[in-house]
Short mmCIF file of C-alpha atoms and ligand atoms in Angstrom, two decimals:
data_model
loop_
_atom_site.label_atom_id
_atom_site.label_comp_id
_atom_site.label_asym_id
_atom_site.label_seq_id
_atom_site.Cartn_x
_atom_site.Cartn_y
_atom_site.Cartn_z
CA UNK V 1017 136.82 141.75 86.91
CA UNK V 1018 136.66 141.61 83.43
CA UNK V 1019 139.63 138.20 83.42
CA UNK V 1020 136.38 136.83 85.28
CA UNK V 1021 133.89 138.09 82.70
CA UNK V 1022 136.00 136.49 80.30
CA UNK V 1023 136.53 133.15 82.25
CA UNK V 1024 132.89 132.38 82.40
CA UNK V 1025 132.48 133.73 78.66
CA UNK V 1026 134.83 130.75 78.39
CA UNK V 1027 132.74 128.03 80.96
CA UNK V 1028 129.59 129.05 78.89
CA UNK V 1029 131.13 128.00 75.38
CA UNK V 1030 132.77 124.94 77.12
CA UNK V 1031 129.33 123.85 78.58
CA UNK V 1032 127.99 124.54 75.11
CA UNK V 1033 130.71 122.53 73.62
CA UNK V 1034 129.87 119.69 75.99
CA UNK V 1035 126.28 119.72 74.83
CA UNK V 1036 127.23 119.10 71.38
CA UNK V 1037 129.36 116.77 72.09
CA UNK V 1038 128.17 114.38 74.74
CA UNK V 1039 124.55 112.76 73.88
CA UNK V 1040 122.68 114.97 76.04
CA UNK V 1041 119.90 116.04 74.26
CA UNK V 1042 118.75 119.84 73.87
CA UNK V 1043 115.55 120.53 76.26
CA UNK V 1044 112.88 121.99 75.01
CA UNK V 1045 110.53 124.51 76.69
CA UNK V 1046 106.87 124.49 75.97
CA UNK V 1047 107.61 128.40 75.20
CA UNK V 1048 110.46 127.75 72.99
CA UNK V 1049 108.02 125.41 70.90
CA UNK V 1050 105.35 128.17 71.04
CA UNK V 1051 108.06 130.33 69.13
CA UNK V 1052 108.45 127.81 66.60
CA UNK V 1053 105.03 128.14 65.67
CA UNK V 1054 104.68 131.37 65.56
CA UNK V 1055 107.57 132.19 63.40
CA UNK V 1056 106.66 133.47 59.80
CA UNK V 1057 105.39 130.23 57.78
CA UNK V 1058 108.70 130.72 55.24
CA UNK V 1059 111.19 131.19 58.17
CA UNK V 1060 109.87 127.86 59.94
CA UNK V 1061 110.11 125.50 56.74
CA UNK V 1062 112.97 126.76 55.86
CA UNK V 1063 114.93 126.13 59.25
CA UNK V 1064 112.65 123.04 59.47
CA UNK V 1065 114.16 121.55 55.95
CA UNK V 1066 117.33 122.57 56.50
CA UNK V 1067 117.85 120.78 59.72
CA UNK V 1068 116.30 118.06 58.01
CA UNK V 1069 119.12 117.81 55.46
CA UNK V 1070 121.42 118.04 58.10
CA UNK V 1071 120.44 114.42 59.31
CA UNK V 1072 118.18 112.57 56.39
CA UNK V 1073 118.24 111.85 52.57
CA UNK V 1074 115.28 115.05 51.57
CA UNK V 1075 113.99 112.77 49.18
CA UNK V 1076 113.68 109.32 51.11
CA UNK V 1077 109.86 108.76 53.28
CA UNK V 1078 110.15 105.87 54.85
CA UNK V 1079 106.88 103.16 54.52
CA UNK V 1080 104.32 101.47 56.44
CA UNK V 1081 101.66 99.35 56.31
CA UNK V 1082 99.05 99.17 58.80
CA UNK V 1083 96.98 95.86 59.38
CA UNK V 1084 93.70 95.88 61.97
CA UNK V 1085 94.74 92.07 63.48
CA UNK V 1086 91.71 92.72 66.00
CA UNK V 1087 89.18 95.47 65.38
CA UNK V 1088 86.65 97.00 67.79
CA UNK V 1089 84.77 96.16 70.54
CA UNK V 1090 87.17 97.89 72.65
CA UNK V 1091 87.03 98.82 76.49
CA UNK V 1092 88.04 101.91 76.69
CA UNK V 1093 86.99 105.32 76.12
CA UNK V 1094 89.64 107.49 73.55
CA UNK V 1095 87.09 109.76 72.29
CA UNK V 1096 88.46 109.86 68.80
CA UNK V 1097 88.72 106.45 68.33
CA UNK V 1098 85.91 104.78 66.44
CA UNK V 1099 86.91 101.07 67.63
CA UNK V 1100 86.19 101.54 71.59
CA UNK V 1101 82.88 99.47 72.32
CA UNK V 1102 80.98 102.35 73.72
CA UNK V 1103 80.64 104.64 70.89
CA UNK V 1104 77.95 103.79 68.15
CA UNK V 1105 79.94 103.66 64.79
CA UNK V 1106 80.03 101.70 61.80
CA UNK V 1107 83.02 99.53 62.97
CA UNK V 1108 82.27 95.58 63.96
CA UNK V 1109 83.92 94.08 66.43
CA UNK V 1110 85.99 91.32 65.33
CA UNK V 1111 88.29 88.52 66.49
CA UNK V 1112 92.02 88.40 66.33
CA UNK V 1113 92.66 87.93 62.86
CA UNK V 1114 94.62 84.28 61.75
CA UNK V 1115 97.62 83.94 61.46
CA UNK V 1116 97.32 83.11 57.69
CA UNK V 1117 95.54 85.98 56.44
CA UNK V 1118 98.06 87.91 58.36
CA UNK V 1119 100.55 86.83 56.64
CA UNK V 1120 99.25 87.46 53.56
CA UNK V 1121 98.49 90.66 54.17
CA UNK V 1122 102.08 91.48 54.72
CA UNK V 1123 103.11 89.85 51.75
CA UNK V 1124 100.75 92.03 49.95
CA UNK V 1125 102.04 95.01 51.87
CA UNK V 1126 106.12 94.04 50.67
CA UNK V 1127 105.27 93.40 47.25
CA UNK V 1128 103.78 96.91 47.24
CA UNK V 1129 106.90 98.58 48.65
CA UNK V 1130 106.41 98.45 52.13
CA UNK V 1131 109.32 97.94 54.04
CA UNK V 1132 107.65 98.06 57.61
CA UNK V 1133 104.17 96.10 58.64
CA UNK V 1134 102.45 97.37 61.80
CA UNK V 1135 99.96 94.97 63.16
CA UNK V 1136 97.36 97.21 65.30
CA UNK V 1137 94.85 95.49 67.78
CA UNK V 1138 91.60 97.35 69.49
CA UNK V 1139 92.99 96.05 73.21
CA UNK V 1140 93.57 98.25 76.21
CA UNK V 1141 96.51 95.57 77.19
CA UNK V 1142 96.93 92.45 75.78
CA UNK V 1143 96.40 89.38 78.16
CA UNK V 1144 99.14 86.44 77.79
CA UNK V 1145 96.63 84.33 75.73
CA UNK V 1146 96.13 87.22 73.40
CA UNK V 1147 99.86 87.89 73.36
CA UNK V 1148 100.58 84.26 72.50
CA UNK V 1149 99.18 84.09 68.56
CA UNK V 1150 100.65 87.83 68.22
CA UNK V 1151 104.43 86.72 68.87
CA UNK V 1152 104.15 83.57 66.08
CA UNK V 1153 102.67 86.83 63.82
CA UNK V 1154 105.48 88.97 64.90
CA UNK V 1155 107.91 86.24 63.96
CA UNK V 1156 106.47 85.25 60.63
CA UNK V 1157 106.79 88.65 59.19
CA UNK V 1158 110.02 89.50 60.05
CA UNK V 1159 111.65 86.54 58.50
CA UNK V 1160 109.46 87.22 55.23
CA UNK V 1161 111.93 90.55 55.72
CA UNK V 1162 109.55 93.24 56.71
CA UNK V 1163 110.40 95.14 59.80
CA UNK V 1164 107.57 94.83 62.57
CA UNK V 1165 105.81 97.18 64.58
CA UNK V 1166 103.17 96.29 66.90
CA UNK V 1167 100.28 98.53 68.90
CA UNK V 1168 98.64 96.62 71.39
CA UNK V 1169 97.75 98.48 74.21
CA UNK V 1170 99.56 98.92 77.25
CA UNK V 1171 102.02 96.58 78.79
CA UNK V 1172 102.94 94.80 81.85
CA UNK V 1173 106.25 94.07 82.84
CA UNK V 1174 108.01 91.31 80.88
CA UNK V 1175 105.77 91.53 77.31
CA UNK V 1176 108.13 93.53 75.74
CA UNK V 1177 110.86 91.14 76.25
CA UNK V 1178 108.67 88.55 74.66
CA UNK V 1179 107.84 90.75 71.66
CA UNK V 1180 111.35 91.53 71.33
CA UNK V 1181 112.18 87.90 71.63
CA UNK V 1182 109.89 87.34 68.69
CA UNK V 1183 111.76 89.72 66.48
CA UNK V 1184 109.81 92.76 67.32
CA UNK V 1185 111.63 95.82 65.85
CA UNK V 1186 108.85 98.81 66.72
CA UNK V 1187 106.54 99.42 69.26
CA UNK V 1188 103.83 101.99 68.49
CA UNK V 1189 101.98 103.74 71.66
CA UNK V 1190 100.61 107.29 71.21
CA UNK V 1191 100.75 109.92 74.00
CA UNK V 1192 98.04 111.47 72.01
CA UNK V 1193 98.11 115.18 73.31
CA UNK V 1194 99.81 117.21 76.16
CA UNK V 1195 99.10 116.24 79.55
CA UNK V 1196 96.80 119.18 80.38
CA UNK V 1197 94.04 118.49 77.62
CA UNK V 1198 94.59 114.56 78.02
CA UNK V 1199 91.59 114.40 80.26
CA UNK V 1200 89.53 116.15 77.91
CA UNK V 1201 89.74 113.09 75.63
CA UNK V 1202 90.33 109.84 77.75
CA UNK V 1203 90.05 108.95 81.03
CA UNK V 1204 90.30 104.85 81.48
CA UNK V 1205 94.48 105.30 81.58
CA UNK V 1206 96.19 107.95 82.70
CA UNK V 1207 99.41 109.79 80.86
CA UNK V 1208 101.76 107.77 83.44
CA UNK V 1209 100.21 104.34 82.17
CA UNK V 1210 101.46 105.13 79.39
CA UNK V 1211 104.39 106.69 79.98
CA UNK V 1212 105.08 103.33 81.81
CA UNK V 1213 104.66 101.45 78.39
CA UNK V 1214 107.35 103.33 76.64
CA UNK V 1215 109.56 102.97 79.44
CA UNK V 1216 109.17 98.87 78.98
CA UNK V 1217 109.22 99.39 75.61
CA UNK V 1218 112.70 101.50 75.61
CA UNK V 1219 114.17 99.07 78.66
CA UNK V 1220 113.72 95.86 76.01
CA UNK V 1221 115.09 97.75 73.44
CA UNK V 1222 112.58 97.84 70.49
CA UNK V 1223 112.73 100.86 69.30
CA UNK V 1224 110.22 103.46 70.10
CA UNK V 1225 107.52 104.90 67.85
CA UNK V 1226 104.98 107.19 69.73
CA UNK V 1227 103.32 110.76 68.82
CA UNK V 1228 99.91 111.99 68.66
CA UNK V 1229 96.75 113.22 66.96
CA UNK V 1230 96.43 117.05 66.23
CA UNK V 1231 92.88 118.70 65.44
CA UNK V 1232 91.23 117.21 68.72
CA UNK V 1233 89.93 120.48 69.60
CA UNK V 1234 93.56 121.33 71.84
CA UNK V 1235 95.20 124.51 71.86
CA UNK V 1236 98.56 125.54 70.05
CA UNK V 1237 99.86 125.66 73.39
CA UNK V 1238 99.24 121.86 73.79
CA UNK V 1239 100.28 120.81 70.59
CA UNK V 1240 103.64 122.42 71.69
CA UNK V 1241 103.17 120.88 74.75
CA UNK V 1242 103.05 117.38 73.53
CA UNK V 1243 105.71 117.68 71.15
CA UNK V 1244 107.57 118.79 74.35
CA UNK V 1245 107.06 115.67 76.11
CA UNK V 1246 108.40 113.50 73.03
CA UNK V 1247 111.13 116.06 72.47
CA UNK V 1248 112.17 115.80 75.89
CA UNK V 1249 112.19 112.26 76.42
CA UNK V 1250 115.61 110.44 77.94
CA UNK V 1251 115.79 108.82 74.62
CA UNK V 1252 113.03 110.56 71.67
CA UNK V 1253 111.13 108.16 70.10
CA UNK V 1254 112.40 106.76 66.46
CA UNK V 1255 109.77 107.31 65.05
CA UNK V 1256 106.55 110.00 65.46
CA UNK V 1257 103.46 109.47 63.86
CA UNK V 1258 101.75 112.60 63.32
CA UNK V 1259 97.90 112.31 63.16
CA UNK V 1260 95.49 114.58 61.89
CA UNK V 1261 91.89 113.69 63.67
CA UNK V 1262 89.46 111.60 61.52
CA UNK V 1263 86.37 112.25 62.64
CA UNK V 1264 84.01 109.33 62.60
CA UNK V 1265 80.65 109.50 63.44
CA UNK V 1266 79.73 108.31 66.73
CA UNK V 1267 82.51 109.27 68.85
CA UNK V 1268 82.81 112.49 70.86
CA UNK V 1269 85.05 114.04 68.64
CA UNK V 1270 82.84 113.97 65.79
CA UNK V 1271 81.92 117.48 64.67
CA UNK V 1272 85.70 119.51 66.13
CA UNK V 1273 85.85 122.38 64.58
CA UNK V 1274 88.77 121.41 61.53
CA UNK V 1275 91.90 122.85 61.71
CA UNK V 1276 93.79 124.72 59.60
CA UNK V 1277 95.94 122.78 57.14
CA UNK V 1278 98.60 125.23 57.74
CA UNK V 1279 98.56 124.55 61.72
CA UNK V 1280 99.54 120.70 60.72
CA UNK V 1281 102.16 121.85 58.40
CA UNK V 1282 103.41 123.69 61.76
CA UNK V 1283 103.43 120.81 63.80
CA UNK V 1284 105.33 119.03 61.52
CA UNK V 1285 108.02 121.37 60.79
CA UNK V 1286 108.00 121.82 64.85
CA UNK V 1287 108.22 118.41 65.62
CA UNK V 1288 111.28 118.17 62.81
CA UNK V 1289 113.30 120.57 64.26
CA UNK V 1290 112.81 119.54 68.14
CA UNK V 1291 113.43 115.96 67.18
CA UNK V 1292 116.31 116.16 64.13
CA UNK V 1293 117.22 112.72 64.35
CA UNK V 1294 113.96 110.96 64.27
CA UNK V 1295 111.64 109.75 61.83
CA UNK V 1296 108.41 112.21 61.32
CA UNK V 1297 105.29 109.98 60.14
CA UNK V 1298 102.41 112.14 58.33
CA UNK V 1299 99.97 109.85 59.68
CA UNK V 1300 96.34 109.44 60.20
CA UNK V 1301 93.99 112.21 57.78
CA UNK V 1302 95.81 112.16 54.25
CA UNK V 1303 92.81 111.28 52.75
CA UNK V 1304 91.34 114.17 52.80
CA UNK V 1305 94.91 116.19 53.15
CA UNK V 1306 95.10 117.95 49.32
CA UNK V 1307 98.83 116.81 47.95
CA UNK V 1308 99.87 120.39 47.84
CA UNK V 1309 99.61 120.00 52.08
CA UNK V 1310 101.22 116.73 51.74
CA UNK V 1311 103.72 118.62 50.06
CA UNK V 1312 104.43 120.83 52.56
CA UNK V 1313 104.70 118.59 55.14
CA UNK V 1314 106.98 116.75 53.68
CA UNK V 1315 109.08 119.79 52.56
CA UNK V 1316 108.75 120.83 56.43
CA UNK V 1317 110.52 117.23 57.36
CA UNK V 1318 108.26 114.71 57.40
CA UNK V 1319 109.71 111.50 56.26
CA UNK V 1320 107.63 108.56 56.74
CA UNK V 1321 103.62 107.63 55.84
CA UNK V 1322 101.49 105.01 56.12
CA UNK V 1323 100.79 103.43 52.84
CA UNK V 1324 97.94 101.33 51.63
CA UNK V 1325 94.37 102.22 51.22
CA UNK V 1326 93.55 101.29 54.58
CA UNK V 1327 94.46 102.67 57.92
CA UNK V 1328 93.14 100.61 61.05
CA UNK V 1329 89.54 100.76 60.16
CA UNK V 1330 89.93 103.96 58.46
CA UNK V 1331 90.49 105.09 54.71
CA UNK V 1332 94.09 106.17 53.47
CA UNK V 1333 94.93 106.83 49.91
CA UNK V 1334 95.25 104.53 47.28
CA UNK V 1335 98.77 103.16 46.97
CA UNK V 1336 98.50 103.92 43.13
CA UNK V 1337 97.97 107.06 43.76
CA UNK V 1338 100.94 107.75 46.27
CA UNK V 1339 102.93 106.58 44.00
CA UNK V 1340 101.67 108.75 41.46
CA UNK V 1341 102.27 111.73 44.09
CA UNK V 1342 105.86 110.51 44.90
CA UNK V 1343 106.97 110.55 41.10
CA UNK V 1344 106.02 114.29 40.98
CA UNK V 1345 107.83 115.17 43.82
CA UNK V 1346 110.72 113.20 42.68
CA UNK V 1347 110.66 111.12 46.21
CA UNK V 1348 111.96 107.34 46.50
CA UNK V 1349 110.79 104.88 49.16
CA UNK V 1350 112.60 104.19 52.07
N1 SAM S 2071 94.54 100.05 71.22
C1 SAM S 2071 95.89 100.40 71.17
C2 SAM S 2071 96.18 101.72 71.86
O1 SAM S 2071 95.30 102.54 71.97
O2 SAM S 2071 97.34 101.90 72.27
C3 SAM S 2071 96.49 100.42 69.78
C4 SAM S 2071 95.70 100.97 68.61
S1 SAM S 2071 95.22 102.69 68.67
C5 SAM S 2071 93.96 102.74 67.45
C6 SAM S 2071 96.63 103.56 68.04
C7 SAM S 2071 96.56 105.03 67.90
O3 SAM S 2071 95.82 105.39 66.75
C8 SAM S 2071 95.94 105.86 68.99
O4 SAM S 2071 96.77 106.04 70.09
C9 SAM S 2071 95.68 107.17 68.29
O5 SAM S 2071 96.79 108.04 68.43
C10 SAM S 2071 95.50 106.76 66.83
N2 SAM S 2071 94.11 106.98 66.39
C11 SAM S 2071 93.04 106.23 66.72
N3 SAM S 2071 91.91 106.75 66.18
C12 SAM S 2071 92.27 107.85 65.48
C13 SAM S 2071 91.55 108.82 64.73
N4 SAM S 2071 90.23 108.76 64.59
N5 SAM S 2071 92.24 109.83 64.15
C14 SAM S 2071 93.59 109.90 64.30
N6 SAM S 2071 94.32 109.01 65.01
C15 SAM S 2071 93.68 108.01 65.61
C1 DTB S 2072 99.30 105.92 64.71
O1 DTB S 2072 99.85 106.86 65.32
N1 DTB S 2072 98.36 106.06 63.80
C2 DTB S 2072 97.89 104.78 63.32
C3 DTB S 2072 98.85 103.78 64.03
N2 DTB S 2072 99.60 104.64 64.91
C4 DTB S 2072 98.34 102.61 64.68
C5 DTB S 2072 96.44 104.54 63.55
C6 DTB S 2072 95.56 105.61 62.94
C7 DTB S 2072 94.16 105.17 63.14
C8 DTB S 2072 93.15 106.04 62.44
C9 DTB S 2072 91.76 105.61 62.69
C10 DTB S 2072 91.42 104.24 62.19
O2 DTB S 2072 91.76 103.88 61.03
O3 DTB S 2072 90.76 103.49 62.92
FE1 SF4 S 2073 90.89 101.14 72.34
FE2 SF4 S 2073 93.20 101.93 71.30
FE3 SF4 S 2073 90.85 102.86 70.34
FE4 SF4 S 2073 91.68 103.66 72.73
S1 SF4 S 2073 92.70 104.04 70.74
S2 SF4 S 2073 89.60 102.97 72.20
S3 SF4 S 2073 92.67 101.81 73.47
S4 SF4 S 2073 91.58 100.78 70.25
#
């Protein structure tokens, strides 16, 4: 009896062992996330940071610079997003931007530090005539040596391989929330469409960059819950943006009750330690995040931003004044 006791005291530690070794990934529970966040604030950065060091330079945030190459006038219905065509905001609709100014715009974004350009467009999926201009775009700023990262909607088979073709290194699509609270805030794709997206993305091998927006109104439970989903993915995504909501008026999320900067700080330090070996973007709401949160977050693992004054069609700070905030903390860009 207790030789057996012993034997599978053994089998456990060698399964363990295997886990460690081999590239399967830990699991996550929705639960086990839960626990993260409710851990004393002190405990969680701390364990957050220090699996941070175990797998990035502290004082390294990588950076990106957003560019709207098609703004507004969008089909669909994302309730936070101010460029879908059935909200009444302040945002034009535009047409795809040329190629020229473009380009410019990511030499701008280089000579500023940048060292990734993400072109964004207000589509639900591109069509191939749309896709067409976007690969020569694609192409142009990765031999100016940016890295690119494109969001574009959903995809249909075969467009990644002609983004990757075109030197496509990232391919940003959200998840946005958990799958329970999902319908709350969109309802012309469903959490398989896009689920479907990252799997083309992933099977042409551009790397994967896809998180979500916190403050939408969703339970701590959900946030877990979507961090589970990314956590748990075959393969977790390179790269997670972390958004905080900006509310703009005119869309349904406009007037959420805000949340506490303290819950974001949580998410981040969450979404560190479930996903060690990927990039952590403090995203979308730094604007009006005071640099003592920005701190924290970055303190609790976060290690890349989005830099330039502009998001899509959104404000972000000033670069001048990120800089100014990355000399105090002693940070370099990555
Ligand atoms: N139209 C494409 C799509 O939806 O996949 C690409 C662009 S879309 C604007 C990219 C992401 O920006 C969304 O999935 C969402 O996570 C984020 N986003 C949009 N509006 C936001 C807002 N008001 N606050 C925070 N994040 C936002
Ligand atoms: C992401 O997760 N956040 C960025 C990027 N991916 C495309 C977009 C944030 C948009 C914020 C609202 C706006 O500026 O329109
Ligand atoms: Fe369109 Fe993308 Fe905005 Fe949704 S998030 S309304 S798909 S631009």
């Amino acid at each position: 009896m207790l030789e057996q006791v012993a034997n599978s005291v053994i089998d456990i530690r060698g399964i363990e062992r295997t886990i460690r070794e081999s590239k399967i990934e830990k699991r996550w529970s929705v639960e086990e996330i839960v626990g993260l966040f409710e851990m004393p604030f002190s405990d969680l950065i701390h364990q957050a940071q220090t699996v941070h060091r175990e797998h990035f330079d502290p004082n390294a945030v990588q950076v990106s610079t957003l560019l709207s190459i098609k703004t507004g006038g969008c089909s669909e219905d994302c309730g936070y997003c101010p460029q879908a065509a059935r909200y009444h905001t302040e945002v034009e609709a535009e047409p795809l931007m040329p190629l020229d100014e473009v380009l410019s715009a990511a030499r701008a974004a280089k000579e500023n530090g940048a060292s990734r350009f993400c072109m964004g467009a207000a589509w639900r999926s591109p069509k191939q005539r749309d896709l067409e201009p976007v690969l020569k775009m694609i192409a142009e700023v990765k031999a100016m040596g940016l890295e690119t990262c494109a969001t574009l909607g959903m995809l249909k088979d075969g467009q990644a391989e002609q983004l990757k073709d075109a030197g496509l290194d990232y391919y940003n699509h959200n998840l946005d929330t958990a799958p329970e609270f999902y319908g709350d805030v969109i309802t012309t794709r469903t959490y398989q469409d896009r689920l479907d997206t990252l799997d083309r993305v992933r099977d042409a091998d551009i790397n994967v960059c896809c998180g979500g927006i916190i403050g939408m109104g969703e339970s701590r439970n959900q946030r877990a819950g979507l961090l589970a989903q990314l956590a748990n993915m075959e393969r977790p995504p390179e790269s997670v943006p972390i958004n905080l909501l900006t509310q703009v008026e005119g869309t349904p999320l406009h007037g959420t009750d805000e949340l506490d900067p303290f819950e974001f700080v949580r998410t981040i330090a969450a979404a560190r330690i479930t996903m060690p070996k990927s990039y952590v973007r403090l995203s979308a709401g730094r604007q009006s995040m005071h640099e003592g949160i920005q701190a924290l977050c970055f303190i609790a693992g976060a290690n890349s931003i989005f830099y330039g004054e502009k998001l899509l069609t959104t404000g972000n700070p000033e670069a001048e004044t990120d800089k100014k905030l990355f000399a105090k903390l002693g940070i370099h860009p990555a």
